[in-house]
Coordinates of C-alpha atoms in Angstrom, one line a residue:
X4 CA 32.2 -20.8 6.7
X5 CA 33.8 -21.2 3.4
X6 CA 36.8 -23.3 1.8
X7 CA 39.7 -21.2 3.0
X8 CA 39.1 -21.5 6.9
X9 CA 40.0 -23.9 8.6
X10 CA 37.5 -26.9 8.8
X11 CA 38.3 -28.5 12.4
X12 CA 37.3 -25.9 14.9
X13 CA 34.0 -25.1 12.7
X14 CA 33.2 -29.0 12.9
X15 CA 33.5 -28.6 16.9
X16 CA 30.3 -26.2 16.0
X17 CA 27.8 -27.5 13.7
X18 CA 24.9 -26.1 15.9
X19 CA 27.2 -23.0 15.7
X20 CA 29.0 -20.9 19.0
X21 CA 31.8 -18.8 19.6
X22 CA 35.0 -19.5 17.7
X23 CA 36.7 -16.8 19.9
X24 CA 35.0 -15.0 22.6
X25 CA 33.3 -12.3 20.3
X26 CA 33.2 -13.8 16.9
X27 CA 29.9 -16.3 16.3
X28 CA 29.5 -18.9 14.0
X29 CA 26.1 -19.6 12.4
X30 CA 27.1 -23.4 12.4
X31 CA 27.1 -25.8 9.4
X32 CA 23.4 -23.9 8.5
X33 CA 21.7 -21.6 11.5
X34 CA 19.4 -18.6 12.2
X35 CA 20.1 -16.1 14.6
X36 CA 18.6 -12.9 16.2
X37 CA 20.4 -9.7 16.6
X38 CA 18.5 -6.3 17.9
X39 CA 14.9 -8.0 15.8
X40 CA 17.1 -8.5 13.3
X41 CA 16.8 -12.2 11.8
X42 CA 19.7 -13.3 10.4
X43 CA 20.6 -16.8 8.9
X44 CA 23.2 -18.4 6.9
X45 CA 24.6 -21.5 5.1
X46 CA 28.4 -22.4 5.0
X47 CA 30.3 -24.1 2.6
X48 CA 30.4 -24.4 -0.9
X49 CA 28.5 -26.6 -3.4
X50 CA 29.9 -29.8 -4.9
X51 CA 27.0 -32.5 -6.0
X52 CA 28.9 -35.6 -5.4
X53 CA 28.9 -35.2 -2.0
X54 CA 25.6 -33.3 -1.4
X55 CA 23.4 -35.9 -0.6
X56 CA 25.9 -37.3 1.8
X57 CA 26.1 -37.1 5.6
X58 CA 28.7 -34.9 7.9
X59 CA 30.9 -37.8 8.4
X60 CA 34.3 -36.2 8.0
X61 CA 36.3 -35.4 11.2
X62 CA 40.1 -34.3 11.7
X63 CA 42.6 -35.6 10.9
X64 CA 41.9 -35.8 7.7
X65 CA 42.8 -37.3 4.7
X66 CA 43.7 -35.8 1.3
X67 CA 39.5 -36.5 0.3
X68 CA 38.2 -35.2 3.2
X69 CA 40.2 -31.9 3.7
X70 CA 38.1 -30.8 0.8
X71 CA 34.7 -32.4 1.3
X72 CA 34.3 -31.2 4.9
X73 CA 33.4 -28.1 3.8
X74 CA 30.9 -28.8 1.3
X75 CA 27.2 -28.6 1.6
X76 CA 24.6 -30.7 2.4
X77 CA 21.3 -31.3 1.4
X78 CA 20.1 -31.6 5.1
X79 CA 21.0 -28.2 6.0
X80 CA 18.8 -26.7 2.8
X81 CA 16.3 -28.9 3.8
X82 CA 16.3 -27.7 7.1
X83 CA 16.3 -23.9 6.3
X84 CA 13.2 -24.6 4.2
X85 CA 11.2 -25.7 7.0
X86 CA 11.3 -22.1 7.4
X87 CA 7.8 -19.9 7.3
X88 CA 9.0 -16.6 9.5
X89 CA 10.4 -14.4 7.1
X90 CA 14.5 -13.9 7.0
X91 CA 16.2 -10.5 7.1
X92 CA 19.4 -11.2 6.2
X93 CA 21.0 -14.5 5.1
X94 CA 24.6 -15.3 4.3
X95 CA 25.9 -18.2 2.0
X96 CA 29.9 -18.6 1.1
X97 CA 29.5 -19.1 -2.6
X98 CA 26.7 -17.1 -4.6
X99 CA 23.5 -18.2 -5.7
X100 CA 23.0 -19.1 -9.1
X101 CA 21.3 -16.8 -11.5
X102 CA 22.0 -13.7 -9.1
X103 CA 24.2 -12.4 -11.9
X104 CA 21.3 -12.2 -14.0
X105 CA 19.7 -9.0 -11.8
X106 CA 22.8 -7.1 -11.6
X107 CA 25.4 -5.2 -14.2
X108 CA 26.2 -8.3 -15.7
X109 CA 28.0 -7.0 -18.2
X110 CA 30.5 -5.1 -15.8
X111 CA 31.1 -8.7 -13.8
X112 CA 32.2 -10.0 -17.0
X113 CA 34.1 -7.2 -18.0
X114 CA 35.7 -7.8 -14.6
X115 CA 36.3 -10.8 -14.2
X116 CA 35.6 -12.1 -18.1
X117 CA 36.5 -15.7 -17.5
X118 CA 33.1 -16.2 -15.8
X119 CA 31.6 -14.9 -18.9
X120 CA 31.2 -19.1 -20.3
X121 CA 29.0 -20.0 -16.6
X122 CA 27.0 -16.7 -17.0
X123 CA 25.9 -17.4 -20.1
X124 CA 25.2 -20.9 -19.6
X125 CA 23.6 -20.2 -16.2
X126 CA 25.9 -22.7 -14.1
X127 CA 28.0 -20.4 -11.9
X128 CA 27.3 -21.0 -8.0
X129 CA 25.4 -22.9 -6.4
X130 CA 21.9 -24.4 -7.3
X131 CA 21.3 -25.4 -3.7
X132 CA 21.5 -21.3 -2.7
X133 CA 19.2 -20.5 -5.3
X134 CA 16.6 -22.7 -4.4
X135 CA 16.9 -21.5 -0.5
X136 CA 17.4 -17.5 -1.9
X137 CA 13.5 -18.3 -3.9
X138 CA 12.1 -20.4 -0.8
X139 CA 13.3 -17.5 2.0
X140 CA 13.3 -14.1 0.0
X141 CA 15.3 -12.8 2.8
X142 CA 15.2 -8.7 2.1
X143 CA 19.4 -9.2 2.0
X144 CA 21.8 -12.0 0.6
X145 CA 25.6 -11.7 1.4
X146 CA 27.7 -14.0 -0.1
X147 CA 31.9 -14.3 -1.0
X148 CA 33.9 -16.8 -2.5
X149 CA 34.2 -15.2 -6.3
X150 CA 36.5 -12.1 -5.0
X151 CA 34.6 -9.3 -7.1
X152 CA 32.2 -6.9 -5.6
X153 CA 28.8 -7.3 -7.4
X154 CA 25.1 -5.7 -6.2
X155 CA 21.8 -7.4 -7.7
X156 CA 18.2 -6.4 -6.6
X157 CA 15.7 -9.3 -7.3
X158 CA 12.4 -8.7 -7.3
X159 CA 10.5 -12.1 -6.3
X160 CA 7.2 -13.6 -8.1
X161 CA 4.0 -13.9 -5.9
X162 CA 1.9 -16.9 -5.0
X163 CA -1.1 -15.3 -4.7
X164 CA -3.1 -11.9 -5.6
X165 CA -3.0 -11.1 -2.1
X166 CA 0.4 -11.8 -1.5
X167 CA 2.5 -8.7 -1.2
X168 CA 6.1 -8.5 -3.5
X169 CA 9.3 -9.7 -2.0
X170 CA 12.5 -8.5 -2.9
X171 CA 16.0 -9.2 -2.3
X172 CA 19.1 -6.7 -2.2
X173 CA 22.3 -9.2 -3.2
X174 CA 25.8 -7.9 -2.2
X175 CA 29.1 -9.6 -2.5
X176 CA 32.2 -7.9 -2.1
X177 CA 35.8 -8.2 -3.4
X178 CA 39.2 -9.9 -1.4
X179 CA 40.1 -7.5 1.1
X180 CA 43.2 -6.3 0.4
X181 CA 44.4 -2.3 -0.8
X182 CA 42.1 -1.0 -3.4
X183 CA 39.5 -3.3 -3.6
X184 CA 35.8 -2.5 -2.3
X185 CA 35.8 -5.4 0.6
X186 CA 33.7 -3.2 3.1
X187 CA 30.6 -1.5 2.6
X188 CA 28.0 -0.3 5.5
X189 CA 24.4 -0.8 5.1
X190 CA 21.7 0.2 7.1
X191 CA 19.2 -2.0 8.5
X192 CA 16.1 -1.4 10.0
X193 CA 16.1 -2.6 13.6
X194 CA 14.7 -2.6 17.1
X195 CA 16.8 0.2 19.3
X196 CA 15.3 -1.0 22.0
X197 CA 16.7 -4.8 21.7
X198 CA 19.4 -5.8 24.1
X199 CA 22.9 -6.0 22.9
X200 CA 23.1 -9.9 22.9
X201 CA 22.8 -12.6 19.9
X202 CA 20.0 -14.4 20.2
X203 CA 18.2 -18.3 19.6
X204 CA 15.9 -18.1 16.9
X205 CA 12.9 -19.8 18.5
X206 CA 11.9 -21.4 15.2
X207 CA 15.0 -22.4 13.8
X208 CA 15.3 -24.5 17.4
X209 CA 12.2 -26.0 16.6
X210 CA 12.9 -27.1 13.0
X211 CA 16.5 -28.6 14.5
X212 CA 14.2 -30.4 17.1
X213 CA 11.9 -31.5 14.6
X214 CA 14.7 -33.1 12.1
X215 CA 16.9 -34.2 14.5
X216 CA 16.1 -38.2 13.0
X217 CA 17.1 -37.1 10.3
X218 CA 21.2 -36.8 11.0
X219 CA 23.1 -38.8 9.0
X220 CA 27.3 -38.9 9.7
X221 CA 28.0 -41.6 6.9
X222 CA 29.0 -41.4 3.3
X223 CA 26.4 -43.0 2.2
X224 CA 24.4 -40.9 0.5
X225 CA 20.7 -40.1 0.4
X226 CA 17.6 -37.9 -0.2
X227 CA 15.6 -35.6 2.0
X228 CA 11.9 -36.6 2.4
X229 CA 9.5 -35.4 -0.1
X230 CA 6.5 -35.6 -1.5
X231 CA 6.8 -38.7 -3.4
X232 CA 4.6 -41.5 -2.0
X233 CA 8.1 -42.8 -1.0
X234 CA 8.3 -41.1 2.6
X235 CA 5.8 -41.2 5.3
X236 CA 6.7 -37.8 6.3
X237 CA 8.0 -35.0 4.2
X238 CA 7.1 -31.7 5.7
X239 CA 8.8 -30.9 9.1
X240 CA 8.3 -27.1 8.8
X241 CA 6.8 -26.4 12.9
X242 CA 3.8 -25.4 14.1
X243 CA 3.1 -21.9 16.3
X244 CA 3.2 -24.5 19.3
X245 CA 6.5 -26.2 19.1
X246 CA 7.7 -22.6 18.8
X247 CA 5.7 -21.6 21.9
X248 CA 7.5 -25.0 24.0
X249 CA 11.2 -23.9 22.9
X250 CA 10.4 -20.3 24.3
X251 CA 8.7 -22.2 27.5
X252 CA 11.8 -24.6 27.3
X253 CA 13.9 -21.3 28.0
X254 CA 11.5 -19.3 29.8
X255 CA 11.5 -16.6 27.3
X256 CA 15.4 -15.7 27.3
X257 CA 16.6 -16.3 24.1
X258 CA 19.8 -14.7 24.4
X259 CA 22.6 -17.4 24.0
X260 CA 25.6 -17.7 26.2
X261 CA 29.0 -16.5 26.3
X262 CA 30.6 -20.0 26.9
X263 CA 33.4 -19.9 24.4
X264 CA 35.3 -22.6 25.6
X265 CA 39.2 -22.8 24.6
X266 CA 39.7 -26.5 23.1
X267 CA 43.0 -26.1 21.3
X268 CA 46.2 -24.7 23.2
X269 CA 46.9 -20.7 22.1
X270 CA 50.0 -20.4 19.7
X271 CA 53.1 -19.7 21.7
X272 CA 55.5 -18.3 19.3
X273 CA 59.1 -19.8 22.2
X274 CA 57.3 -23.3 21.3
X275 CA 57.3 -23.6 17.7
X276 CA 55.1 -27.0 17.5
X277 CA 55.4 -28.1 13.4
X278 CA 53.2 -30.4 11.9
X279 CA 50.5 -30.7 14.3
X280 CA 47.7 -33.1 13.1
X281 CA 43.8 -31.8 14.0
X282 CA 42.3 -34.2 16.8
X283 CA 38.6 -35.1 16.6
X284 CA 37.4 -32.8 19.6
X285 CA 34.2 -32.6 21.0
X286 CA 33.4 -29.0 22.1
X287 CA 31.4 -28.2 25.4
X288 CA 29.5 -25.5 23.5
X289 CA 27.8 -28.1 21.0
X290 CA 27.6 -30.6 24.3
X291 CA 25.7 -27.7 26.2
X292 CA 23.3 -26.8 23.1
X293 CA 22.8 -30.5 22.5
X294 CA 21.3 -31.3 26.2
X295 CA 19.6 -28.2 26.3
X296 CA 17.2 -28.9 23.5
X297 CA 17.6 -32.6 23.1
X298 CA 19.8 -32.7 19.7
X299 CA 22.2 -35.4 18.2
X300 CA 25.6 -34.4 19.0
X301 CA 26.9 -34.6 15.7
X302 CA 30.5 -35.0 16.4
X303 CA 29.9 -37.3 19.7
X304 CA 28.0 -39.9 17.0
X305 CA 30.8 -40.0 14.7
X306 CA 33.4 -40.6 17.3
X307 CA 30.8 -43.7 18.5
X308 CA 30.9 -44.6 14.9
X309 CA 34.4 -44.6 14.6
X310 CA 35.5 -46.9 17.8
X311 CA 32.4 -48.9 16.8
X312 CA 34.3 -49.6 13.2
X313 CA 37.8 -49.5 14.7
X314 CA 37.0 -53.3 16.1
X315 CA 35.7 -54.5 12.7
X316 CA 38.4 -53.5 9.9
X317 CA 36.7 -51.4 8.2
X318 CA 39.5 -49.2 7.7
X319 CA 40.5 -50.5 3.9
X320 CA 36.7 -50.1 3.2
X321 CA 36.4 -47.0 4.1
X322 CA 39.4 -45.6 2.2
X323 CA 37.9 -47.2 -0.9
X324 CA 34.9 -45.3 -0.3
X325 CA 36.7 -41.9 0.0
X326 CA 38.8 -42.7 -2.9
X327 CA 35.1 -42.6 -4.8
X328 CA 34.3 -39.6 -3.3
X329 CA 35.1 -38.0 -7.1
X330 CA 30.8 -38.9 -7.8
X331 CA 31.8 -40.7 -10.8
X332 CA 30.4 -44.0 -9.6
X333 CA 27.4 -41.8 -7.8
X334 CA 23.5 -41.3 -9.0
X335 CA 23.5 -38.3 -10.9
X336 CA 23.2 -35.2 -8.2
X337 CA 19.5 -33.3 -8.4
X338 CA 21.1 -30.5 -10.0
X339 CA 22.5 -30.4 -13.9
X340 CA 26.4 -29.2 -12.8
X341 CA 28.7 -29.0 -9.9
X342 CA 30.4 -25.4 -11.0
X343 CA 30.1 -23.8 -7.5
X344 CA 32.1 -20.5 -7.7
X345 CA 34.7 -22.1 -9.8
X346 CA 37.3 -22.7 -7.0
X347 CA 39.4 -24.4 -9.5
X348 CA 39.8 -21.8 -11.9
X349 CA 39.3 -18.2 -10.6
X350 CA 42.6 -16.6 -10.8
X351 CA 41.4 -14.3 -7.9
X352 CA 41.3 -17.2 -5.4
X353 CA 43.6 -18.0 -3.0
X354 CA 43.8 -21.5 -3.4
X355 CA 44.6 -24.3 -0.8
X356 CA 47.3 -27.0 -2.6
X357 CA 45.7 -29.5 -4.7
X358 CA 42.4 -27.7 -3.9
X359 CA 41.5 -27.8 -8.2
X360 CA 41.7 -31.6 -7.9
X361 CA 38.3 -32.3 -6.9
X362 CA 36.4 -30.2 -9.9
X363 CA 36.8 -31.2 -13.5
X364 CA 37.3 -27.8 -15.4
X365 CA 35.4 -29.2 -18.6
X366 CA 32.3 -28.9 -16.4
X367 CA 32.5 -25.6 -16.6
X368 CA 31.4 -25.0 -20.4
X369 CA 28.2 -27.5 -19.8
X370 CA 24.5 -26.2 -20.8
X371 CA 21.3 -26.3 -18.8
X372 CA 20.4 -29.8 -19.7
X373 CA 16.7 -30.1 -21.1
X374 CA 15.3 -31.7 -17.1
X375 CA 17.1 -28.8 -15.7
X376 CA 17.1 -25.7 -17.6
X377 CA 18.0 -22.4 -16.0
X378 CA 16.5 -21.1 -12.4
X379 CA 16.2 -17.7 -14.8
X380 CA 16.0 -16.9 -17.9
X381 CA 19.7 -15.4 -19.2
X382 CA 17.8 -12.5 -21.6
X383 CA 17.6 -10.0 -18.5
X384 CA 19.2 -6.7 -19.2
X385 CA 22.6 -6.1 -18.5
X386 CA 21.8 -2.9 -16.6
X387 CA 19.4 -3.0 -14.0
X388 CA 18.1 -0.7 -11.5
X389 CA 20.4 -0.7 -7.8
X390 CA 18.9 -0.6 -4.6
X391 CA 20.0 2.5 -2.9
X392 CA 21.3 1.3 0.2
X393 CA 24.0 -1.2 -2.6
X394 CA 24.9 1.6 -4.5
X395 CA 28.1 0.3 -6.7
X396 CA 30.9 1.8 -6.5
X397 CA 32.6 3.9 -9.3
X398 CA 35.5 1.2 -9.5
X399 CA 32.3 -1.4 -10.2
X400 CA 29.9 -0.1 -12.5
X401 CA 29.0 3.5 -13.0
X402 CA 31.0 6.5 -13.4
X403 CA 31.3 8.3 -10.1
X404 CA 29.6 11.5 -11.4
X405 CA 26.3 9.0 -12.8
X406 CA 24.6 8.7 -9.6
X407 CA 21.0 9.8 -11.5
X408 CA 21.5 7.6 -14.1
X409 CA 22.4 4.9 -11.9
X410 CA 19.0 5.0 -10.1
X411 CA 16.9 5.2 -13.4
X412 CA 18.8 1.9 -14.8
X413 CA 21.9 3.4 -17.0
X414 CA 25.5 3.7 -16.8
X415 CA 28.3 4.7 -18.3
X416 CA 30.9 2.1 -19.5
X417 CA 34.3 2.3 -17.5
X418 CA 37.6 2.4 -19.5
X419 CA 39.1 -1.2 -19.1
X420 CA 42.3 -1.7 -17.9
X421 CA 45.3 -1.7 -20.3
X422 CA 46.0 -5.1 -21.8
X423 CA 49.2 -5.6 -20.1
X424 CA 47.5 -4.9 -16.6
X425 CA 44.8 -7.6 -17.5
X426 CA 47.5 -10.1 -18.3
X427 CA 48.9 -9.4 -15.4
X428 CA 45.7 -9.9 -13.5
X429 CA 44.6 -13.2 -15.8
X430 CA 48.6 -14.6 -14.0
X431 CA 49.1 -17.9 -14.1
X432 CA 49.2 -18.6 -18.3
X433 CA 51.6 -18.7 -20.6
X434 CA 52.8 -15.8 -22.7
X435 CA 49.5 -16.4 -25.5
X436 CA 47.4 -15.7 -22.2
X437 CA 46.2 -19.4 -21.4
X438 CA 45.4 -19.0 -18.0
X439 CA 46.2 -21.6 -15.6
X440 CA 45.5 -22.6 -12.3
X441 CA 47.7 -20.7 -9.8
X442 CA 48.6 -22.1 -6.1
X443 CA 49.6 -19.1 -3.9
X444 CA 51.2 -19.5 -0.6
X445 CA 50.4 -16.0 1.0
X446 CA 51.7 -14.1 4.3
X447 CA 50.2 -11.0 5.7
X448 CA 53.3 -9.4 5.2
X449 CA 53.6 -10.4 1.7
X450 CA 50.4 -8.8 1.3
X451 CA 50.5 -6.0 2.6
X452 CA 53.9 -5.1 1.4
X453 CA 52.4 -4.0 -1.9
X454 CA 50.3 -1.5 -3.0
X455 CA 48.6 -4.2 -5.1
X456 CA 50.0 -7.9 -5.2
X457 CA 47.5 -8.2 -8.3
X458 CA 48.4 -5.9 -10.9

C-alpha cells in the first residue's frame, strides 16, 4: 500500500485480506506464504512526525489525515523485527535508504538528476526500511514510489565467523505506462509441490499475538520497547512454542480463506453518485482474523474511541491536535530527516492535490547530522556488479550489446537525452528550468492516448 491508493478500503484490512476476490493485501505490515515462498511487506511511506504515532485515522477524513493515513508506523517495524525465520521476499512502497549506494548510481542520477542532492547526502527513502532491509536480509526487496527502474545487490555483513553471507537482490521498477520497464519476471526458487493457496505465516501470527498490547489508535505519540532500563519488556520476538500453538490453533492448515467480503456498493455507471464521503466500516475479514487468533480489532477500537469522545466534546481538541500534525511542536523523530521518496518534488509522481503540503522541500538538502550519520558510507562505486536474475535493461544502464561487461562490473555510458527532451521531462518550471511542483489530474484514456505523455 502506498500514497496513491486509496486509504479507506486498506484501513478495513490492517491484518491484511482480499481487496477483491483475487488480489491480497499484506495489511498495514504482514508476512505471507506462497508455494514455500515467504513473502512479507510494509506499506506506506515514511514521514517522522507521525511515526511514532498510533493508527488513529479513519474515513472520512479530513484534509491532515487524507495524508497521514498512509504513513508508517513504528509499531509495524517493530513488529517485523520480532522476526528470526528468514524472509524471501519483502516489499515496501518507498525504497530503503542507502539502496542507491549498491546499484549504478550514477545512471539513477543521470536519470532522474534531481535526486542527485538526497543521494549524495544519504537522505532519500526511508530510514525505517533500511533498518528492517539490515534486520531481515530477505534474498529480494521490491519497492515503488520513485517511478525509475533501478537494480542493487547488497551483500550483508556477518555476525559471526560461522555465520554464512546474506545478500539481497533490490529491484524497483518505473510507472507503468508505454516505454517504460514497469514489468520484469524473476525466478524464484520454490516448492512445486505446495498447494496453490496463500498461506498464514505461523510466526508472523505469533509475533501479532505477542504484541497485540501494544496497539495504540491515538495521536499521541510514543516509542516501542527497548532495551533501556525504561521498559519491563522489550523483546517480543516468539519462541518455537508459540509457533507450534498457532499451528495447533489451526490444526496445521495454514491456508487462509477466500472470504472477500463486498463492503462498499459496486460502481453503477446509470447511478452516477458524486461526492460520496468514505464511512468508517468494519470489514468481516479483519472481524473473522481478529476472533480467530485473539487480536485487537483495530478499526472496532477506534470506532469505541470515537462514540466514547463524541459524548465529551472533544471534537475542537482533537482538530487542534491534527492541525499539529506538521511535527513542528513534536520530539525530534529517531531518524535525522523525513525525505521519504520525495513525494513533494519528483516530477515523475502522480500527485494527489495539496499532497506537497505536508513535506518542507528545504529538508531535502539536509546532511547526516553528527548522532545520525549515514546507514552506508556514500564512497561505493558507481558501478557495481548485477545479479543475474535483475539484469538492467539497456534503457537503464548498460548498452544492450555489454552483457559481459555488465556481469564483471562495467558499463558503457548511455547517450542522454537531448536538452529539449529533458526539459520536457523536468515539466513543471519556468522557461530557466526551475522545476516546480506539478499536480496532474490523470485518466486512463489520457494516458494511453499517447505514445509517451512524458516527453
Amino acid at each position: 500500500g502506498g500514497n496513491q491508493e486509496a486509504s479507506n478500503p486498506r484501513q478495513e484490512l490492517p491484518y491484511g485480506g482480499w481487496v477483491a476476490p483475487n488480489i491480497y493485501y499484506l495489511g498495514y505490515a504482514g508476512v505471507v506464504r506462497f508455494r514455500g515462498v515467504r513473502i512479507g511487506g510494509i506499506s506506506g511511506i515514511f514521514k517522522s512526525h507521525d511515526y511514532r504515532k498510533g493508527h488513529f485515522e479513519c474515513p472520512p477524513y479530513n484534509q491532515q489525515t487524507i495524508r497521514s493515513a498512509y504513513h508508517v508506523r513504528n509499531i509495524e517495524v517493530f513488529k517485523l523485527k520480532q522476526l528470526k525465520r528468514p524472509i524471501d521476499i519483502f516489499m515496501s512502497h518507498d525504497w530503503p535508504r542507502s539502496i542507491y549506494h549498491y546499484g549504478n548510481k550514477k545512471q539513477l542520477l543521470k536519470m532522474k538528476s534531481f535526486f542527485r542532492q538526497e543521494v549524495e547526502s544519504n537522505t532519500l527513502g526511508s530510514p525505517a526500511a533500511s533498518e528492517l532491509l539490515q534486520h531481515l536480509k530477505p534474498t529480494y526487496w521490491f519497492s515503488a514510489h520513485l517511478h525509475v527502474k533501478f537494480a542493487a545487490f547488497m551483500q550483508h555483513e556477518t555476525n559471526s565467523k560461522d555465520e554464512l553471507p546474506k545478500a539481497t537482490k533490490f529491484l524497483a521498477l518505473d510507472k507503468c505506462l508505454p516505454h517504460r520497464d514497469f514489468l520484469q519476471i524473476i525466478d524464484v526458487e520454490h516448492d512445486p509441490n505446495a498447494g496453490d493457496s496463500l498461506e498464514y505465516d505461523a510466526e508472523w501470527i505469533a509475533v501479532l499475538k505477542a504484541t497485540n498490547s501494544l496497539v495504540n489508535v491515538t495521536q499521541s505519540s510514543w516509542n516501542m520497547p527497548e532495551k533501556n532500563g525504561l521498559h519491563a519488556k522489550w523483546d517480543y520476538s516468539v519462541t518455537e512454542e508459540a509457533i507450534k500453538e498457532v499451528l495447533e490453533e489451526l490444526n496445521n492448515d495454514l491456508k487462509i480463506p477466500c472470504n472477500f467480503t463486498l463492503t462498499a456498493a459496486c460502481y453503477d455507471p446509470s447511478k452516477p453518485q458524486k461526492n460520496m464521503e468514505p464511512v468508517h466500516t468494519i470489514n468481516p475479514q479483519t472481524t473473522e482474523f481478529c476472533a480467530q487468533f485473539g487480536l485487537t480489532d483495530i478499526n472496532d477500537r477506534i470506532q469505541q474511541a470515537k462514540e466514547e469522545s463524541s459524548g465529551r466534546g472533544e471534537c475542537e481538541e482533537e482538530e487542534e491536535e491534527e492541525m499539529d500534525s506538521t511535527g513542528s511542536a513534536e520530539e525530534p523523530s529517531e531518524y535525522n530527516t523525513d525525505n521519504s521518496g520525495l513525494s513533494s518534488f519528483n516530477p515523475d509522481e502522480i500527485m494527489l492535490d495539496d499532497e506537497g503540503g505536508d513535506e518542507d522541500l528545504s529538508t531535502c538538502s539536509v546532511d547526516p547530522s553528527p548522532d545520525h550519520p549515514p546507514e552506508f558510507s556514500t564512497s561505493f562505486s558507481d558501478i557495481r556488479i548485477m545479479p543475474d536474475s535483475m539484469a538492467v535493461s539497456s534503457d537503464d544502464a548498460m548498452d544492450s550489446n555489454n552483457e559481459e561487461l555488465e556481469k564483471s562490473g562495467g558499463s558503457k555510458q548511455v547517450e542522454e537525452k537531448s536538452s529539449t527532451e529533458r526539459s520536457l521531462k523536468r515539466i513543471g518550471g519556468d522557461e530557466n528550468g526551475n522545476s516546480g511542483v506539478k499536480k496532474i489530474k490523470r485518466r486512463n484514456q489520457a494516458i494511453y492516448a499517447a505514445e509517451d505523455e512524458d516527453k
